[in-house]
PDB file of C-alpha atoms in Angstrom:
ATOM      1  CA  MET A   1     142.457  66.797 101.708  1.00 55.00           C
ATOM      2  CA  ASP A   2     140.514  63.733 102.816  1.00 63.00           C
ATOM      3  CA  VAL A   3     141.632  60.607 100.926  1.00 69.00           C
ATOM      4  CA  GLU A   4     138.085  59.659  99.937  1.00 70.00           C
ATOM      5  CA  VAL A   5     137.397  63.171  98.633  1.00 63.00           C
ATOM      6  CA  PHE A   6     140.677  63.119  96.710  1.00 67.00           C
ATOM      7  CA  ILE A   7     139.879  59.768  95.092  1.00 71.00           C
ATOM      8  CA  SER A   8     136.382  60.966  94.139  1.00 69.00           C
ATOM      9  CA  SER A   9     137.735  64.258  92.777  1.00 67.00           C
ATOM     10  CA  THR A  10     140.425  62.523  90.757  1.00 69.00           C
ATOM     11  CA  ARG A  11     137.980  59.990  89.317  1.00 72.00           C
ATOM     12  CA  ASN A  12     135.537  62.651  88.254  1.00 69.00           C
ATOM     13  CA  LYS A  13     138.150  64.942  86.748  1.00 69.00           C
ATOM     14  CA  ILE A  14     139.184  61.967  84.615  1.00 72.00           C
ATOM     15  CA  ILE A  15     135.518  61.451  83.694  1.00 72.00           C
ATOM     16  CA  SER A  16     135.385  65.153  82.764  1.00 71.00           C
ATOM     17  CA  ARG A  17     138.317  64.624  80.409  1.00 73.00           C
ATOM     18  CA  HIS A  18     136.561  61.715  78.709  1.00 75.00           C
ATOM     19  CA  ILE A  19     133.298  63.677  78.400  1.00 72.00           C
ATOM     20  CA  HIS A  20     135.211  66.603  76.917  1.00 72.00           C
ATOM     21  CA  ASN A  21     136.857  64.337  74.337  1.00 77.00           C
ATOM     22  CA  ILE A  22     133.508  62.774  73.398  1.00 77.00           C
ATOM     23  CA  VAL A  23     131.693  66.064  72.900  1.00 74.00           C
ATOM     24  CA  VAL A  24     134.592  67.630  70.986  1.00 77.00           C
ATOM     25  CA  THR A  25     134.627  64.610  68.677  1.00 82.00           C
ATOM     26  CA  THR A  26     130.863  64.987  68.226  1.00 79.00           C
ATOM     27  CA  TRP A  27     131.259  68.693  67.485  1.00 78.00           C
ATOM     28  CA  LEU A  28     133.950  68.011  64.867  1.00 82.00           C
ATOM     29  CA  ALA A  29     131.912  65.221  63.264  1.00 85.00           C
ATOM     30  CA  ASP A  30     128.859  67.480  63.042  1.00 80.00           C
ATOM     31  CA  TRP A  31     130.973  70.297  61.604  1.00 83.00           C
ATOM     32  CA  LEU A  32     132.430  68.050  58.894  1.00 87.00           C
ATOM     33  CA  HIS A  33     129.027  66.532  58.115  1.00 87.00           C
ATOM     34  CA  THR A  34     127.258  69.889  57.693  1.00 84.00           C
ATOM     35  CA  LEU A  35     130.132  71.826  56.110  1.00 88.00           C
ATOM     36  CA  PRO A  36     129.103  71.168  52.457  1.00 90.00           C
ATOM     37  CA  PHE A  37     125.543  72.354  53.153  1.00 85.00           C
ATOM     38  CA  GLU A  38     126.855  75.372  55.048  1.00 86.00           C
ATOM     39  CA  ALA A  39     129.220  76.310  52.216  1.00 88.00           C
ATOM     40  CA  GLU A  40     126.368  76.073  49.722  1.00 89.00           C
ATOM     41  CA  VAL A  41     123.653  77.883  51.679  1.00 84.00           C
ATOM     42  CA  ILE A  42     125.135  80.005  54.478  1.00 86.00           C
ATOM     43  CA  TRP A  43     128.370  81.367  53.062  1.00 88.00           C
ATOM     44  CA  PRO A  44     126.902  82.981  49.895  1.00 90.00           C
ATOM     45  CA  ALA A  45     124.025  84.588  51.847  1.00 88.00           C
ATOM     46  CA  ARG A  46     124.246  88.282  52.608  1.00 90.00           C
ATOM     47  CA  TRP A  47     125.450  89.241  56.064  1.00 90.00           C
ATOM     48  CA  ASN A  48     122.793  89.840  58.686  1.00 89.00           C
ATOM     49  CA  LEU A  49     122.338  89.262  62.415  1.00 87.00           C
ATOM     50  CA  VAL A  50     121.272  85.624  62.064  1.00 84.00           C
ATOM     51  CA  LYS A  51     124.263  84.743  59.868  1.00 87.00           C
ATOM     52  CA  PHE A  52     126.639  86.433  62.316  1.00 89.00           C
ATOM     53  CA  LEU A  53     125.145  84.619  65.327  1.00 85.00           C
ATOM     54  CA  TYR A  54     125.252  81.273  63.528  1.00 83.00           C
ATOM     55  CA  LEU A  55     128.852  81.550  62.319  1.00 85.00           C
ATOM     56  CA  PHE A  56     130.183  83.074  65.533  1.00 82.00           C
ATOM     57  CA  ASN A  57     128.654  80.324  67.640  1.00 77.00           C
ATOM     58  CA  ARG A  58     129.867  77.665  65.232  1.00 80.00           C
ATOM     59  CA  TYR A  59     133.453  78.860  64.748  1.00 77.00           C
ATOM     60  CA  PHE A  60     134.330  80.427  68.076  1.00 72.00           C
ATOM     61  CA  PRO A  61     134.190  77.544  70.591  1.00 69.00           C
ATOM     62  CA  VAL A  62     135.882  79.500  73.392  1.00 63.00           C
ATOM     63  CA  ASP A  63     134.288  77.353  76.077  1.00 64.00           C
ATOM     64  CA  ILE A  64     135.645  74.163  74.464  1.00 65.00           C
ATOM     65  CA  ILE A  65     139.175  75.582  74.302  1.00 67.00           C
ATOM     66  CA  PHE A  66     139.249  76.826  77.877  1.00 65.00           C
ATOM     67  CA  SER A  67     137.523  73.753  79.281  1.00 67.00           C
ATOM     68  CA  TYR A  68     140.441  71.782  77.834  1.00 64.00           C
ATOM     69  CA  ILE A  69     142.895  74.125  79.583  1.00 65.00           C
ATOM     70  CA  TYR A  70     140.897  73.757  82.800  1.00 65.00           C
ATOM     71  CA  ILE A  71     141.097  69.965  82.609  1.00 65.00           C
ATOM     72  CA  GLU A  72     144.731  69.665  81.516  1.00 69.00           C
ATOM     73  CA  VAL A  73     146.855  72.574  82.878  1.00 71.00           C
ATOM     74  CA  PRO A  74     148.169  71.892  86.424  1.00 68.00           C
ATOM     75  CA  ASP A  75     148.049  75.447  87.761  1.00 77.00           C
ATOM     76  CA  VAL A  76     145.458  76.683  90.262  1.00 79.00           C
ATOM     77  CA  GLU A  77     145.341  80.236  88.911  1.00 82.00           C
ATOM     78  CA  MET A  78     145.029  78.965  85.343  1.00 80.00           C
ATOM     79  CA  CYS A  79     142.225  76.662  86.514  1.00 79.00           C
ATOM     80  CA  ARG A  80     140.408  79.647  87.981  1.00 81.00           C
ATOM     81  CA  VAL A  81     140.858  81.881  84.914  1.00 82.00           C
ATOM     82  CA  SER A  82     140.025  79.161  82.393  1.00 79.00           C
ATOM     83  CA  TYR A  83     136.917  78.133  84.328  1.00 80.00           C
ATOM     84  CA  ILE A  84     135.702  81.744  84.440  1.00 82.00           C
ATOM     85  CA  ILE A  85     136.244  82.178  80.688  1.00 82.00           C
ATOM     86  CA  CYS A  86     134.633  78.802  79.988  1.00 78.00           C
ATOM     87  CA  SER A  87     131.577  79.754  82.073  1.00 80.00           C
ATOM     88  CA  VAL A  88     131.185  83.134  80.359  1.00 83.00           C
ATOM     89  CA  GLY A  89     131.638  81.433  76.983  1.00 80.00           C
ATOM     90  CA  LEU A  90     128.926  78.926  77.870  1.00 79.00           C
ATOM     91  CA  ILE A  91     126.401  81.675  78.647  1.00 83.00           C
ATOM     92  CA  LEU A  92     127.352  83.577  75.479  1.00 83.00           C
ATOM     93  CA  SER A  93     126.954  80.415  73.403  1.00 80.00           C
ATOM     94  CA  LEU A  94     123.564  79.700  74.940  1.00 81.00           C
ATOM     95  CA  GLY A  95     122.557  83.325  74.413  1.00 85.00           C
ATOM     96  CA  MET A  96     123.509  83.365  70.739  1.00 84.00           C
ATOM     97  CA  SER A  97     121.666  80.113  70.102  1.00 80.00           C
ATOM     98  CA  GLU A  98     118.595  81.435  71.895  1.00 84.00           C
ATOM     99  CA  ALA A  99     118.805  84.690  69.936  1.00 87.00           C
ATOM    100  CA  VAL A 100     118.440  82.706  66.700  1.00 83.00           C
ATOM    101  CA  ILE A 101     115.368  80.952  68.157  1.00 82.00           C
ATOM    102  CA  PHE A 102     113.882  84.302  69.241  1.00 87.00           C
ATOM    103  CA  ILE A 103     114.409  85.775  65.768  1.00 85.00           C
ATOM    104  CA  ARG A 104     112.765  82.734  64.174  1.00 81.00           C
ATOM    105  CA  LEU A 105     109.827  83.077  66.549  1.00 82.00           C
ATOM    106  CA  TYR A 106     109.457  86.758  65.672  1.00 85.00           C
ATOM    107  CA  ALA A 107     109.377  85.844  61.975  1.00 80.00           C
ATOM    108  CA  LEU A 108     106.709  83.203  62.619  1.00 76.00           C
ATOM    109  CA  SER A 109     104.593  85.738  64.534  1.00 77.00           C
ATOM    110  CA  ARG A 110     104.246  87.802  61.332  1.00 71.00           C
ATOM    111  CA  GLN A 111     106.394  90.535  62.848  1.00 69.00           C
ATOM    112  CA  SER A 112     104.070  91.969  65.479  1.00 76.00           C
ATOM    113  CA  GLU A 113     105.597  95.138  66.973  1.00 83.00           C
ATOM    114  CA  LEU A 114     104.379  94.389  70.501  1.00 85.00           C
ATOM    115  CA  PHE A 115     105.581  90.804  70.295  1.00 86.00           C
ATOM    116  CA  ARG A 116     109.010  91.954  69.103  1.00 88.00           C
ATOM    117  CA  TRP A 117     109.496  94.176  72.158  1.00 91.00           C
ATOM    118  CA  TRP A 118     108.288  91.424  74.462  1.00 91.00           C
ATOM    119  CA  LEU A 119     110.889  89.042  72.999  1.00 91.00           C
ATOM    120  CA  ILE A 120     113.644  91.654  73.309  1.00 92.00           C
ATOM    121  CA  VAL A 121     112.816  92.415  76.949  1.00 94.00           C
ATOM    122  CA  GLN A 122     112.554  88.737  77.875  1.00 93.00           C
ATOM    123  CA  PHE A 123     115.810  87.820  76.143  1.00 93.00           C
ATOM    124  CA  PHE A 124     117.921  90.550  77.739  1.00 94.00           C
ATOM    125  CA  ALA A 125     116.273  90.215  81.165  1.00 94.00           C
ATOM    126  CA  VAL A 126     116.919  86.472  81.342  1.00 92.00           C
ATOM    127  CA  HIS A 127     120.536  86.713  80.247  1.00 91.00           C
ATOM    128  CA  ALA A 128     121.256  89.740  82.429  1.00 93.00           C
ATOM    129  CA  ILE A 129     120.057  87.737  85.445  1.00 94.00           C
ATOM    130  CA  MET A 130     122.192  84.765  84.398  1.00 90.00           C
ATOM    131  CA  PHE A 131     125.298  86.945  84.152  1.00 90.00           C
ATOM    132  CA  ALA A 132     124.459  88.552  87.508  1.00 92.00           C
ATOM    133  CA  LEU A 133     124.231  85.101  89.118  1.00 90.00           C
ATOM    134  CA  LEU A 134     127.448  83.955  87.469  1.00 87.00           C
ATOM    135  CA  GLY A 135     129.592  86.402  89.474  1.00 88.00           C
ATOM    136  CA  PRO A 136     128.825  85.120  92.997  1.00 90.00           C
ATOM    137  CA  PHE A 137     128.839  81.528  91.732  1.00 85.00           C
ATOM    138  CA  LEU A 138     132.388  81.865  90.395  1.00 84.00           C
ATOM    139  CA  ALA A 139     133.484  83.797  93.492  1.00 86.00           C
ATOM    140  CA  SER A 140     132.384  80.881  95.684  1.00 84.00           C
ATOM    141  CA  PHE A 141     134.680  78.390  93.932  1.00 80.00           C
ATOM    142  CA  ARG A 142     137.900  77.251  95.591  1.00 80.00           C
ATOM    143  CA  TRP A 143     140.537  75.101  93.905  1.00 78.00           C
ATOM    144  CA  VAL A 144     143.530  73.287  95.341  1.00 78.00           C
ATOM    145  CA  PRO A 145     146.635  71.929  93.601  1.00 80.00           C
ATOM    146  CA  SER A 146     146.444  68.307  92.591  1.00 75.00           C
ATOM    147  CA  PRO A 147     148.828  65.856  94.289  1.00 75.00           C
ATOM    148  CA  VAL A 148     149.054  64.030  90.944  1.00 72.00           C
ATOM    149  CA  PRO A 149     149.195  66.833  88.325  1.00 72.00           C
ATOM    150  CA  GLN A 150     150.279  64.385  85.628  1.00 69.00           C
ATOM    151  CA  TYR A 151     146.779  62.876  85.820  1.00 65.00           C
ATOM    152  CA  VAL A 152     144.579  65.645  87.229  1.00 68.00           C
ATOM    153  CA  ALA A 153     145.287  69.358  86.795  1.00 70.00           C
ATOM    154  CA  CYS A 154     143.561  70.906  89.821  1.00 75.00           C
ATOM    155  CA  LEU A 155     140.679  70.051  92.099  1.00 73.00           C
ATOM    156  CA  PRO A 156     137.582  72.129  92.967  1.00 74.00           C
ATOM    157  CA  VAL A 157     136.795  71.582  96.640  1.00 71.00           C
ATOM    158  CA  ALA A 158     134.127  74.192  97.436  1.00 69.00           C
ATOM    159  CA  ALA A 159     131.366  76.065  95.606  1.00 73.00           C
ATOM    160  CA  ASN A 160     127.947  77.561  96.306  1.00 78.00           C
ATOM    161  CA  THR A 161     125.874  75.970  93.567  1.00 77.00           C
ATOM    162  CA  LEU A 162     122.605  77.739  94.380  1.00 82.00           C
ATOM    163  CA  TYR A 163     123.407  80.488  91.857  1.00 84.00           C
ATOM    164  CA  ALA A 164     124.100  78.014  89.044  1.00 80.00           C
ATOM    165  CA  THR A 165     121.013  75.979  89.922  1.00 82.00           C
ATOM    166  CA  VAL A 166     118.830  79.097  89.699  1.00 87.00           C
ATOM    167  CA  SER A 167     120.460  79.981  86.357  1.00 85.00           C
ATOM    168  CA  PHE A 168     119.705  76.596  84.813  1.00 82.00           C
ATOM    169  CA  GLY A 169     116.177  76.708  86.227  1.00 86.00           C
ATOM    170  CA  LEU A 170     115.665  80.170  84.740  1.00 88.00           C
ATOM    171  CA  LEU A 171     117.023  78.959  81.411  1.00 84.00           C
ATOM    172  CA  MET A 172     114.602  76.031  81.387  1.00 84.00           C
ATOM    173  CA  ALA A 173     111.650  78.273  82.332  1.00 88.00           C
ATOM    174  CA  ASN A 174     112.622  80.700  79.569  1.00 88.00           C
ATOM    175  CA  GLU A 175     112.787  77.938  76.970  1.00 83.00           C
ATOM    176  CA  THR A 176     109.525  76.407  78.178  1.00 85.00           C
ATOM    177  CA  LEU A 177     107.714  79.728  77.784  1.00 88.00           C
ATOM    178  CA  ILE A 178     109.177  80.256  74.325  1.00 85.00           C
ATOM    179  CA  VAL A 179     108.228  76.794  73.088  1.00 82.00           C
ATOM    180  CA  LEU A 180     104.670  77.213  74.424  1.00 84.00           C
ATOM    181  CA  VAL A 181     104.368  80.530  72.577  1.00 84.00           C
ATOM    182  CA  MET A 182     105.826  78.910  69.459  1.00 80.00           C
ATOM    183  CA  LEU A 183     103.260  76.102  69.614  1.00 79.00           C
ATOM    184  CA  TYR A 184     100.443  78.611  70.142  1.00 81.00           C
ATOM    185  CA  ILE A 185     101.514  80.645  67.110  1.00 79.00           C
ATOM    186  CA  GLY A 186     101.827  77.450  65.107  1.00 75.00           C
ATOM    187  CA  LEU A 187      98.312  76.315  65.977  1.00 74.00           C
ATOM    188  CA  MET A 188      96.724  79.730  65.464  1.00 73.00           C
ATOM    189  CA  ARG A 189      98.534  80.927  62.339  1.00 70.00           C
ATOM    190  CA  HIS A 190     100.355  78.077  60.637  1.00 65.00           C
ATOM    191  CA  ARG A 191      98.156  75.072  61.336  1.00 67.00           C
ATOM    192  CA  HIS A 192      97.288  74.519  57.688  1.00 66.00           C
ATOM    193  CA  THR A 193     100.532  75.726  56.144  1.00 69.00           C
ATOM    194  CA  ARG A 194     102.356  73.586  53.613  1.00 69.00           C
ATOM    195  CA  SER A 195     105.554  75.621  53.819  1.00 67.00           C
ATOM    196  CA  SER A 196     108.565  73.367  54.348  1.00 69.00           C
ATOM    197  CA  LEU A 197     110.481  76.339  55.798  1.00 62.00           C
ATOM    198  CA  VAL A 198     107.920  76.822  58.571  1.00 66.00           C
ATOM    199  CA  LYS A 199     107.991  73.098  59.314  1.00 69.00           C
ATOM    200  CA  ILE A 200     111.799  73.208  59.585  1.00 69.00           C
ATOM    201  CA  PHE A 201     111.582  76.181  61.966  1.00 69.00           C
ATOM    202  CA  TYR A 202     109.246  74.268  64.249  1.00 69.00           C
ATOM    203  CA  ARG A 203     111.198  71.027  64.051  1.00 71.00           C
ATOM    204  CA  ASP A 204     114.514  72.699  64.871  1.00 70.00           C
ATOM    205  CA  GLY A 205     112.964  74.812  67.611  1.00 69.00           C
ATOM    206  CA  LEU A 206     111.445  71.791  69.340  1.00 73.00           C
ATOM    207  CA  VAL A 207     114.657  69.769  69.033  1.00 73.00           C
ATOM    208  CA  PHE A 208     116.652  72.650  70.521  1.00 71.00           C
ATOM    209  CA  PHE A 209     114.170  72.978  73.383  1.00 73.00           C
ATOM    210  CA  LEU A 210     114.244  69.262  74.184  1.00 75.00           C
ATOM    211  CA  PHE A 211     118.044  69.157  74.206  1.00 74.00           C
ATOM    212  CA  LEU A 212     118.336  72.281  76.335  1.00 72.00           C
ATOM    213  CA  ALA A 213     115.609  71.214  78.761  1.00 73.00           C
ATOM    214  CA  ALA A 214     117.225  67.800  79.231  1.00 74.00           C
ATOM    215  CA  SER A 215     120.614  69.447  79.702  1.00 72.00           C
ATOM    216  CA  SER A 216     119.225  71.853  82.309  1.00 72.00           C
ATOM    217  CA  VAL A 217     117.556  69.033  84.247  1.00 75.00           C
ATOM    218  CA  VAL A 218     120.788  67.006  84.303  1.00 73.00           C
ATOM    219  CA  ASN A 219     122.853  70.033  85.340  1.00 71.00           C
ATOM    220  CA  ILE A 220     120.431  70.903  88.154  1.00 72.00           C
ATOM    221  CA  ALA A 221     120.512  67.295  89.391  1.00 72.00           C
ATOM    222  CA  ILE A 222     124.317  67.265  89.317  1.00 69.00           C
ATOM    223  CA  LEU A 223     124.606  70.613  91.097  1.00 68.00           C
ATOM    224  CA  ALA A 224     122.133  69.574  93.781  1.00 66.00           C
ATOM    225  CA  SER A 225     123.432  66.102  94.552  1.00 66.00           C
ATOM    226  CA  LEU A 226     127.149  65.786  93.814  1.00 62.00           C
ATOM    227  CA  PRO A 227     130.288  67.175  95.502  1.00 60.00           C
ATOM    228  CA  PRO A 228     132.162  70.159  93.965  1.00 58.00           C
ATOM    229  CA  SER A 229     134.555  67.986  91.971  1.00 54.00           C
ATOM    230  CA  ASN A 230     131.616  66.467  90.074  1.00 56.00           C
ATOM    231  CA  ARG A 231     129.531  69.575  89.477  1.00 55.00           C
ATOM    232  CA  THR A 232     131.103  70.653  86.191  1.00 56.00           C
ATOM    233  CA  LEU A 233     130.768  67.272  84.473  1.00 53.00           C
ATOM    234  CA  PHE A 234     127.891  68.123  82.149  1.00 52.00           C
ATOM    235  CA  ALA A 235     128.167  71.893  81.629  1.00 55.00           C
ATOM    236  CA  ILE A 236     130.317  71.660  78.490  1.00 52.00           C
ATOM    237  CA  VAL A 237     127.714  69.378  76.883  1.00 50.00           C
ATOM    238  CA  SER A 238     125.151  72.192  77.081  1.00 54.00           C
ATOM    239  CA  SER A 239     127.311  74.394  74.911  1.00 53.00           C
ATOM    240  CA  ILE A 240     128.006  71.678  72.350  1.00 53.00           C
ATOM    241  CA  GLN A 241     124.265  71.037  72.066  1.00 52.00           C
ATOM    242  CA  CYS A 242     123.741  74.669  71.089  1.00 53.00           C
ATOM    243  CA  SER A 243     126.123  74.350  68.148  1.00 52.00           C
ATOM    244  CA  LEU A 244     124.619  71.026  67.075  1.00 52.00           C
ATOM    245  CA  ALA A 245     121.025  72.258  67.413  1.00 50.00           C
ATOM    246  CA  GLU A 246     121.696  75.214  65.165  1.00 54.00           C
TER     247      GLU A 246
END
């Protein structure tokens, strides 16, 4: 491996470790801060799809766990497996968070049958395409053992990022369409409402969209401009944002 590439890869794997620690700390702080409210409101509620999606996304941080393994375990095969699981976990986390937004939007639309089917088709089409693109993206990755495993576990040296770039672009387009529809419904049907619940739905939906859009833009910029060792720097943040936005 070229010395300059090795130095860059090592530096950015260390940056990845610091980013991981920051976002995990943020996730834990948010969990502790919102736990009393969750115990009061969410836990006593009857089980339904929204409660399942919320709790599963909040208490099953598979991408966080395996991103830690990917950063810390000095084994090339373990790097490969943990990165695959982390990537799948990221898409599942994004999907569950988006599902909650879609269900909220359906409720705000006054439960139109046609609108419900449109949301279902859009949701599954977008995420099916993302999973389809994930396969060739992961297959294009190549890792090498680290010369200094005590500091850096393994080093990604090659990847075709076009698939991931398209996925993040599709995700941003999907969210943009949903937020435009949400604003249209709000203006047409809830413009004069005084319901605090409706206002919370719109506030949370817009916050989620802004976080996800910003995350997608940063990820696309990283994938397009940086070498392979740098291209996973921000992906874990996208997943954490989903848990925080919920």
